[in-house]
C-alpha atoms as one frame of an Amber mdcrd trajectory, in Angstrom:
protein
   0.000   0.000   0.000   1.400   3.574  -0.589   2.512   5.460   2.147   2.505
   9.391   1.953   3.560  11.864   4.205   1.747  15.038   4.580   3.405  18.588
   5.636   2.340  17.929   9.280   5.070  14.659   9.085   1.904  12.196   9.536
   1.764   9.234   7.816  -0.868   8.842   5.459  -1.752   5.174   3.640  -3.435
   5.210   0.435  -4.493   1.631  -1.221  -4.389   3.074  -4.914  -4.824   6.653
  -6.682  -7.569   8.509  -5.362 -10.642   8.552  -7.246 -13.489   9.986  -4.184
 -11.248  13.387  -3.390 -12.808  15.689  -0.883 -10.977  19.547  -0.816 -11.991
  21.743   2.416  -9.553  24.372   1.306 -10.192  26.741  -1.338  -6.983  27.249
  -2.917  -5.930  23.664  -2.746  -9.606  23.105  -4.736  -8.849  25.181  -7.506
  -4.962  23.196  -7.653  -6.748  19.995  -7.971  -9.030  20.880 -10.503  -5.933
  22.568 -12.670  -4.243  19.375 -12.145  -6.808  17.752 -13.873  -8.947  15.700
 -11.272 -12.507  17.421 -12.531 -13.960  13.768 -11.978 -12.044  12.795  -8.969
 -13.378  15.695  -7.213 -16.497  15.015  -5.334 -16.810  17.290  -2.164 -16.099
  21.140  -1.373 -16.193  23.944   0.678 -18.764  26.632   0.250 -15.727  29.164
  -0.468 -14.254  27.520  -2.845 -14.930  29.401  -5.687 -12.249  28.975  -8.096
 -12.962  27.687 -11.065 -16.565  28.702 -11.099 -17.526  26.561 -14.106 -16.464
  23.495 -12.176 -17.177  24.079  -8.418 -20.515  25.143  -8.901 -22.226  21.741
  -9.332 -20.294  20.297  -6.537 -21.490  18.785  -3.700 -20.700  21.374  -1.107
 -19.869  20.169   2.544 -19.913  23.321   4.993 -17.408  25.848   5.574 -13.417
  25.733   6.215 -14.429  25.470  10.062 -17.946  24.328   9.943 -17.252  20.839
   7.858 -20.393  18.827   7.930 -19.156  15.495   8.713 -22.697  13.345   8.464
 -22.169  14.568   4.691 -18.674  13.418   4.552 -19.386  10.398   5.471 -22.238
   9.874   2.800 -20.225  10.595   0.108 -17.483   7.888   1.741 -14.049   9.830
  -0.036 -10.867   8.334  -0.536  -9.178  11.079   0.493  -9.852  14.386   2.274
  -7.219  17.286   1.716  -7.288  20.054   4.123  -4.880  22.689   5.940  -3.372
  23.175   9.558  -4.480  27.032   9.869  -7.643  27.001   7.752  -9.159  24.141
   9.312 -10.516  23.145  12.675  -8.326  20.687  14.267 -10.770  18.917  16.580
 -13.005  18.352  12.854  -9.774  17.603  10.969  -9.055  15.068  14.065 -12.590
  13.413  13.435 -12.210  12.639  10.061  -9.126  10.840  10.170 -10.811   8.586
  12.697 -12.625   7.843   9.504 -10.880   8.560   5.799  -7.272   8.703   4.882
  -6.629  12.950   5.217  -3.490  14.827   4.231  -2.677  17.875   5.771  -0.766
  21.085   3.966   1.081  23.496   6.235   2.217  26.650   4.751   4.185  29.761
   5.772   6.054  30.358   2.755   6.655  29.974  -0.852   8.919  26.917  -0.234
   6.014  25.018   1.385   3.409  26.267  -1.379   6.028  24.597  -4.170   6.252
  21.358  -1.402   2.317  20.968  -0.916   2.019  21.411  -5.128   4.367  18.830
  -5.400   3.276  16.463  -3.057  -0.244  16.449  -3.687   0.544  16.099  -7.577
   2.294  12.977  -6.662  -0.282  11.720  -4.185  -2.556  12.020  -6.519  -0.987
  10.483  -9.898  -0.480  14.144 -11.367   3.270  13.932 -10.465   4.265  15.523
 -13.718   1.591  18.134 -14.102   2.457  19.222 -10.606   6.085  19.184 -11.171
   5.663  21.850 -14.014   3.412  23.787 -12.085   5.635  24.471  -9.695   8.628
  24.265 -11.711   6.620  27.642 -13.884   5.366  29.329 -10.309   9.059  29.400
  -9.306  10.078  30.716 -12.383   7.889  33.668 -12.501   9.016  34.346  -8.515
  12.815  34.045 -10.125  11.948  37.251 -12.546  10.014  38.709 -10.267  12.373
  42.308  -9.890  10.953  44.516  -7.167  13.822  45.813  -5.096  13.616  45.379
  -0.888  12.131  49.268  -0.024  11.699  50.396   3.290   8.340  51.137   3.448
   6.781  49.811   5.880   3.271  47.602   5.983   0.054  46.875   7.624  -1.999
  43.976   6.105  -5.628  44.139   7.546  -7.554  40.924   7.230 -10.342  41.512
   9.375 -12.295  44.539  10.385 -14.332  45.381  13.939 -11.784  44.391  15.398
  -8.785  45.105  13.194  -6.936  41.994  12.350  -3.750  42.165  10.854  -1.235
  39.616   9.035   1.702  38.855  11.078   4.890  37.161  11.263   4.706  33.185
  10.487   1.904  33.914   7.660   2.512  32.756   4.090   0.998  36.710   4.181
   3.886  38.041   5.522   5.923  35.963   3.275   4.424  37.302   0.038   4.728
  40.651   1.324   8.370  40.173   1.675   8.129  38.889  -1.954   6.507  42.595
  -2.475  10.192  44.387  -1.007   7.533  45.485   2.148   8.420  45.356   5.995
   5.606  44.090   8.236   5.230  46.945  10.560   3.779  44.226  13.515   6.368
  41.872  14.512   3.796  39.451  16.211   3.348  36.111  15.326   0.266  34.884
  13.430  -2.635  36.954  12.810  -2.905  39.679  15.947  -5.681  42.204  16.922
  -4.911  45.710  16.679  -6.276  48.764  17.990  -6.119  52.364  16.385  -3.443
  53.034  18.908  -1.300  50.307  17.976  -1.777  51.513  14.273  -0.829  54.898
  14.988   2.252  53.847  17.102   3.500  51.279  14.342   3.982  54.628  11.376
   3.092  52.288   8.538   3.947  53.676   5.038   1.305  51.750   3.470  -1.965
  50.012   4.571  -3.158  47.012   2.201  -6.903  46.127   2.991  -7.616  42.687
   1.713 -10.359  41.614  -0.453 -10.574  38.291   2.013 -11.831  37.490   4.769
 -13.063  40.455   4.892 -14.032  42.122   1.741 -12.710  45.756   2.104 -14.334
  48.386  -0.551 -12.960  51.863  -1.546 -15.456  52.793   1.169 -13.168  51.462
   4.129 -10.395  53.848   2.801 -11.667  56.818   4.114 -11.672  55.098   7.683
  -7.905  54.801   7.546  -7.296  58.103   6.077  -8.479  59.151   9.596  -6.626
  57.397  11.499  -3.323  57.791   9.364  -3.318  60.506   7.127   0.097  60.655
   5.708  -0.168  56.198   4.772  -0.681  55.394   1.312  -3.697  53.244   1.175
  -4.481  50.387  -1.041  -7.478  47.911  -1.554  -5.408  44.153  -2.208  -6.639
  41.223  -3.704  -6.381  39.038  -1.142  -6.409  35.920  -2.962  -2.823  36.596
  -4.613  -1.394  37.075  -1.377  -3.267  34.202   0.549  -3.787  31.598  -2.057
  -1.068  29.026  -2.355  -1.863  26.760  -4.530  -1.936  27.217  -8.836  -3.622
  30.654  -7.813   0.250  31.792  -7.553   0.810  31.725 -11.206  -0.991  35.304
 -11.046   1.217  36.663  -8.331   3.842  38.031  -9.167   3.113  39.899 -12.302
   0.382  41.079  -9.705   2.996  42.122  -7.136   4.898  43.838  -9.544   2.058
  45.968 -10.713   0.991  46.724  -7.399   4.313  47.815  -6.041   4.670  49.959
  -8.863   1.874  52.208  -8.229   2.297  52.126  -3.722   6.290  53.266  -5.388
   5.027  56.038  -7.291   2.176  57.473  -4.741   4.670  57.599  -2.076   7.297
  59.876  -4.194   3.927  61.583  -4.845   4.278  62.336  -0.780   7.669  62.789
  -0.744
């Protein structure tokens, strides 16, 4: 019987190449399906989105957090994919009582090109996968954007503020970006206005995801931080680490183009 190992070093035993494939992570849904498994595929999260055409007539089976299991167990899956942060452990925990799961766990580019890798493998799409990768870490090669110092604040979440911190593949892609993370706290902290105001960031980036900032959010920050060039972000090209990074970094490059030019505007 196969053995894998997933990114959380557990062993996972697999009697032949999945066919029932269960995805409770959005960005590792829309890898699968752009590795080909269209058929394989028969469970999903409500927020995976990505490809429309093809994860609108699947079966959903909750949220990232909310997984309904009874479901799960109906459709009786081969294999469940999920992820360490995104998921809920004591859920995650359940369902290996019951189906063979492998588990991403991602802080930074290296892991994205590991999980891409490994899953291609695990799931007889070692070649696809390999070129995948092989084309995402190509694009990060020529990706040219020179380390500035301007300093960032990535808000994820709003009433209360929630901010990307250190340990986040986040934080990794804005280091991709030439940014410095202006809080130098581990995982995803709460923040007051205070601690804004206190932490002088250059630039704010409000995400499209979790929370789906609009231009009307800017004027918010504008309040509390006059002098900060403010951006709305897609959130997706910084969060998503599966084939969704094939977009990044000609995204990046655009982005830190125009945050460059605005803040000579200031200067």
């Amino acid at each position: 019987m196969p053995v894998y190992y997933d990114q959380m070093n557990r062993r996972v035993e697999l009697p032949s190449i999945p066919k029932r494939i269960i995805s409770i992570v959005p960005s590792q849904t829309e890898l699968l399906f752009d590795l080909g498994l269209d058929d394989e595929i028969i469970g999903i999260t409500k927020f995976c989105i990505h490809p429309a055409d093809k994860v609108r007539p699947k079966t959903k089976v909750g949220g990232t957090k909310t997984v309904d299991i009874e479901l799960v167990k109906k459709l009786n899956p081969d294999l469940i994919i999920g992820n360490k942060e995104e998921n809920e452990r004591s859920q995650v925990e359940e369902l290996m009582q019951l189906f063979p799961v492998w588990m991403s766990d991602i802080a930074d580019l290296t892991g994205a090109s590991d999980m891409i890798l490994k899953v291609g493998e695990m799931v007889g799409k070692r070649d696809k996968a390999e070129t995948l990768g092989n084309k995402i870490n190509q694009q990060f090669d020529n990706l040219t954007i020179q380390q500035s110092n301007l300093r960032v604040a990535y808000l994820i979440w709003r009433k209360p503020y929630i901010v990307a911190g250190k340990g986040t593949f986040i934080d990794a892609m804005l280091q991709k970006c030439g940014l410095n993370n202006v809080f130098d706290i581990d995982r995803y902290p709460e923040v007051t206005n205070e601690m804004l105001i206190q932490a002088k960031p250059d630039v704010i980036l409000l995400s499209s995801e979790p929370y789906p900032f609009k231009e009307k959010h800017i004027s918010e920050f504008k309040t509390i931080l006059p002098n900060a060039v403010i951006k709305l972000v897609d959130g997706e090209l910084f969060s998503w680490y599966g084939s969704r990074l094939m977009h990044a970094p000609g995204y990046f490059s655009d982005l830190m183009q125009g945050i460059n030019n605005q803040c000579n505007q200031i200067i």
